Amino acid sequence: MNATSGGASTLRSEPLRIRRTARTACAGRAGPGRRCDCGLPPRYDDRKLAAAAEAFAHCRATATAAEQSHLAAQRDVQMLGVLDVQFAALDERRTRCDARRARIEDELGNWTLFARCMSNDGLIALAVDDAGPELSALANDLLLASYGPRFTVSIQTLLETAKGEQREGFDILVHDAESTESKSLTWMSGGERTIIESCLTRAIALYLAQNSGRKYSTLFSDEADGALDPDRKRMSWR
């Protein structure tokens, strides 16, 4: 029994040994990678296996990097969506701020115009322009009744600049019949200015009483005739 088994095993291994011997001999004659005339396949080249393993490792690393890039791109897309929402909210806020700024600018322009209208160059100047002729007439009547025909006044609201241009202003021009000169009240002497200012003060009081409907029974002045001589003082008391 055992002898028979041993003989069968020897018979099976004999062809394998013969093929290995023939393959080794063919490889020695033909060289690596070349096919021999005996019909057996060439010996496998280990360098191809190493190159394939290296290429496989490179492909795996490339795939890993691509997956990481894909995840980063997905995060960027999500962040972009969040930023788009924030940008839309900021854009809406900017629109509201622009509308509010426009309303404030319009309101500021209206108040600036109102302030200018209420300034010396606005309603005050118009009121002075309107009252100027009547005030001048009242003051001249008082000057004529108290001091004679020597002085007459006119209220100027447009003044000439050094360039010859007209600008808003205020000045009282006094004409002296004796010297036939006209000059500003500022350049009059102390006594002459006192006479004219007292008449202007009373002319303003009369104008206000006539146009406001109020009655003024008393007018106070503090040593307004200090610069007058006794004769002029008696004339002003009349």
Coordinates of C-alpha atoms in Angstrom, one line a residue:
M1 CA 0.0 0.0 0.0
N2 CA 2.7 2.5 1.0
A3 CA 5.0 1.5 -1.8
T4 CA 2.2 2.1 -4.3
S5 CA 1.5 5.5 -2.9
G6 CA 5.1 6.5 -3.0
G7 CA 5.4 5.4 -6.6
A8 CA 2.3 7.4 -7.7
S9 CA 3.7 10.5 -5.9
T10 CA 7.0 10.1 -7.7
L11 CA 5.2 9.8 -11.1
R12 CA 3.2 13.0 -10.5
S13 CA 6.2 15.1 -9.4
E14 CA 8.4 13.9 -12.3
P15 CA 6.7 16.0 -15.0
L16 CA 6.8 19.1 -12.8
R17 CA 10.5 18.7 -12.3
I18 CA 11.1 18.2 -16.0
R19 CA 9.1 21.4 -16.8
R20 CA 11.1 23.4 -14.3
T21 CA 14.4 22.1 -15.6
A22 CA 13.3 22.9 -19.2
R23 CA 12.1 26.4 -18.2
T24 CA 15.4 27.2 -16.5
A25 CA 17.3 26.0 -19.5
C26 CA 15.1 28.1 -21.9
A27 CA 15.6 31.2 -19.7
G28 CA 19.3 30.7 -19.8
R29 CA 19.3 30.4 -23.5
A30 CA 16.8 33.1 -24.5
G31 CA 17.4 35.7 -21.7
P32 CA 14.8 37.5 -19.5
G33 CA 11.5 38.4 -21.0
R34 CA 12.1 36.5 -24.3
R35 CA 10.1 33.5 -25.4
C36 CA 12.0 30.3 -26.1
D37 CA 11.4 27.9 -29.0
C38 CA 10.4 25.2 -26.6
G39 CA 6.9 26.7 -26.3
L40 CA 7.0 27.6 -22.6
P41 CA 6.0 31.2 -21.5
P42 CA 8.9 33.6 -20.6
R43 CA 9.8 34.1 -17.0
Y44 CA 7.8 36.9 -15.2
D45 CA 9.7 40.2 -14.8
D46 CA 9.6 41.5 -11.1
R47 CA 10.3 45.0 -12.2
K48 CA 6.9 45.2 -13.9
L49 CA 5.2 44.2 -10.6
A50 CA 7.2 46.9 -8.7
A51 CA 6.2 49.5 -11.3
A52 CA 2.6 48.5 -11.1
A53 CA 2.6 48.7 -7.3
E54 CA 4.2 52.2 -7.5
A55 CA 1.5 53.3 -10.0
F56 CA -1.2 51.9 -7.8
A57 CA 0.2 53.8 -4.8
H58 CA 0.3 57.0 -6.9
C59 CA -3.3 56.5 -8.0
R60 CA -4.4 55.9 -4.5
A61 CA -2.7 59.1 -3.3
T62 CA -4.2 61.0 -6.2
A63 CA -7.7 59.6 -5.3
T64 CA -7.2 60.6 -1.7
A65 CA -6.2 64.1 -2.7
A66 CA -9.1 64.4 -5.0
E67 CA -11.5 63.3 -2.2
Q68 CA -10.0 65.9 0.1
S69 CA -10.4 68.6 -2.6
H70 CA -14.0 67.5 -3.2
L71 CA -14.7 67.8 0.5
A72 CA -13.0 71.3 0.6
A73 CA -15.1 72.3 -2.4
Q74 CA -18.3 71.2 -0.7
R75 CA -17.3 73.3 2.4
D76 CA -16.6 76.2 0.1
V77 CA -20.0 75.9 -1.5
Q78 CA -21.7 75.8 1.8
M79 CA -19.8 78.8 3.0
L80 CA -20.6 80.6 -0.3
G81 CA -24.3 79.9 0.4
V82 CA -24.0 81.4 3.9
L83 CA -22.1 84.4 2.5
D84 CA -24.8 84.9 -0.2
V85 CA -27.5 85.1 2.5
Q86 CA -25.4 87.6 4.5
F87 CA -24.7 89.6 1.4
A88 CA -28.4 89.8 0.6
A89 CA -29.2 90.9 4.1
L90 CA -26.5 93.6 4.0
D91 CA -27.7 94.7 0.6
E92 CA -31.2 95.1 1.9
R93 CA -29.8 97.0 4.9
R94 CA -27.8 99.3 2.6
T95 CA -30.9 100.0 0.6
R96 CA -32.8 101.0 3.7
C97 CA -29.9 103.2 4.8
D98 CA -29.7 104.9 1.4
A99 CA -33.4 105.6 1.6
R100 CA -33.0 107.0 5.1
R101 CA -30.0 109.1 4.1
A102 CA -32.0 110.5 1.2
R103 CA -34.9 111.5 3.5
I104 CA -32.5 113.0 6.0
E105 CA -30.7 115.0 3.2
D106 CA -34.1 116.3 2.0
E107 CA -35.1 117.2 5.5
L108 CA -31.8 118.9 6.2
G109 CA -32.1 120.8 2.9
N110 CA -35.6 122.0 3.9
W111 CA -34.4 123.1 7.4
T112 CA -31.3 124.8 5.9
L113 CA -33.6 126.7 3.5
F114 CA -35.9 127.6 6.4
A115 CA -32.9 128.8 8.5
R116 CA -31.7 131.0 5.6
C117 CA -35.2 132.4 5.2
M118 CA -35.3 133.3 8.9
S119 CA -31.8 134.8 8.9
N120 CA -30.8 138.4 8.3
D121 CA -30.7 137.7 4.6
G122 CA -34.2 136.2 4.5
L123 CA -37.4 137.4 6.2
I124 CA -35.6 140.0 8.2
A125 CA -34.2 141.6 5.1
L126 CA -37.6 141.4 3.4
A127 CA -39.2 143.0 6.5
V128 CA -36.6 145.7 6.6
D129 CA -37.0 146.3 2.8
D130 CA -40.8 146.5 3.3
A131 CA -40.5 148.8 6.4
G132 CA -37.6 150.9 5.1
P133 CA -39.6 153.6 3.2
E134 CA -42.2 154.0 5.9
L135 CA -39.6 154.2 8.7
S136 CA -37.7 156.7 6.7
A137 CA -40.9 158.8 6.2
L138 CA -41.7 158.7 9.9
A139 CA -38.2 159.6 11.0
N140 CA -38.0 162.5 8.5
D141 CA -41.4 163.8 9.8
L142 CA -40.0 163.7 13.4
L143 CA -36.7 165.4 12.3
L144 CA -38.6 168.1 10.5
A145 CA -40.9 168.7 13.5
S146 CA -38.1 168.7 16.1
Y147 CA -35.0 170.0 14.4
G148 CA -36.1 171.6 11.2
P149 CA -35.4 170.7 7.6
R150 CA -31.6 170.2 7.9
F151 CA -31.5 166.3 8.2
T152 CA -33.3 163.7 6.2
V153 CA -32.6 160.0 6.3
S154 CA -33.0 157.0 4.0
I155 CA -32.6 153.3 5.0
Q156 CA -30.4 151.3 2.6
T157 CA -30.7 147.5 2.4
L158 CA -28.5 147.0 -0.6
L159 CA -24.9 148.1 -0.2
E160 CA -22.2 148.4 -2.9
T161 CA -19.0 146.5 -2.5
A162 CA -15.5 147.7 -3.5
K163 CA -16.0 145.8 -6.8
G164 CA -19.1 147.7 -7.5
E165 CA -21.4 144.7 -6.8
Q166 CA -24.6 144.9 -4.8
R167 CA -25.0 142.8 -1.6
E168 CA -27.4 142.5 1.2
G169 CA -26.7 144.9 4.1
F170 CA -28.1 147.7 6.3
D171 CA -27.1 151.3 6.6
I172 CA -28.8 154.6 7.4
L173 CA -27.8 157.3 4.9
V174 CA -28.1 160.9 6.2
H175 CA -28.4 163.9 3.9
D176 CA -27.3 167.2 5.4
A177 CA -29.1 170.2 3.7
E178 CA -26.6 172.7 5.0
S179 CA -23.5 170.9 3.7
T180 CA -25.4 169.2 0.8
E181 CA -23.5 166.0 1.8
S182 CA -24.8 162.5 2.3
K183 CA -23.0 160.1 4.5
S184 CA -23.6 157.1 6.8
L185 CA -25.0 157.7 10.2
T186 CA -21.8 156.0 11.5
W187 CA -19.7 159.0 10.4
M188 CA -21.9 161.7 12.0
S189 CA -20.8 163.7 15.0
G190 CA -22.0 162.7 18.5
G191 CA -24.7 165.4 18.7
E192 CA -25.9 164.9 15.2
R193 CA -26.1 161.1 15.7
T194 CA -28.0 161.6 18.9
I195 CA -30.6 163.7 17.1
I196 CA -31.1 161.2 14.3
E197 CA -31.1 158.1 16.5
S198 CA -33.7 159.6 18.8
C199 CA -36.0 160.2 15.8
L200 CA -35.3 156.8 14.4
T201 CA -36.1 155.1 17.8
R202 CA -39.5 156.9 17.9
A203 CA -40.2 156.2 14.3
I204 CA -39.7 152.4 14.9
A205 CA -42.0 152.7 17.9
L206 CA -44.7 154.4 15.8
Y207 CA -44.2 151.8 13.0
L208 CA -44.6 148.9 15.4
A209 CA -47.7 150.5 17.0
Q210 CA -49.3 151.0 13.6
N211 CA -48.5 147.5 12.1
S212 CA -48.8 145.3 15.2
G213 CA -52.0 146.7 16.7
R214 CA -50.3 147.3 20.0
K215 CA -50.3 150.7 21.8
Y216 CA -47.2 152.0 23.5
S217 CA -47.8 154.7 26.0
T218 CA -44.2 155.0 27.3
L219 CA -40.8 155.0 25.7
F220 CA -37.7 154.9 28.0
S221 CA -34.3 156.2 27.0
D222 CA -31.2 156.4 29.2
E223 CA -29.4 159.7 28.9
A224 CA -29.9 159.7 25.1
D225 CA -29.4 163.4 24.9
G226 CA -26.1 163.5 26.8
A227 CA -24.2 164.7 23.7
L228 CA -26.6 167.6 23.0
D229 CA -26.2 171.2 24.0
P230 CA -29.0 172.9 26.1
D231 CA -30.7 174.4 23.0
R232 CA -30.8 171.0 21.2
K233 CA -32.0 169.3 24.4
R234 CA -35.0 171.7 24.6
M235 CA -35.7 171.0 21.0
S236 CA -35.7 167.3 21.5
W237 CA -38.1 167.6 24.5
R238 CA -40.7 169.2 22.3

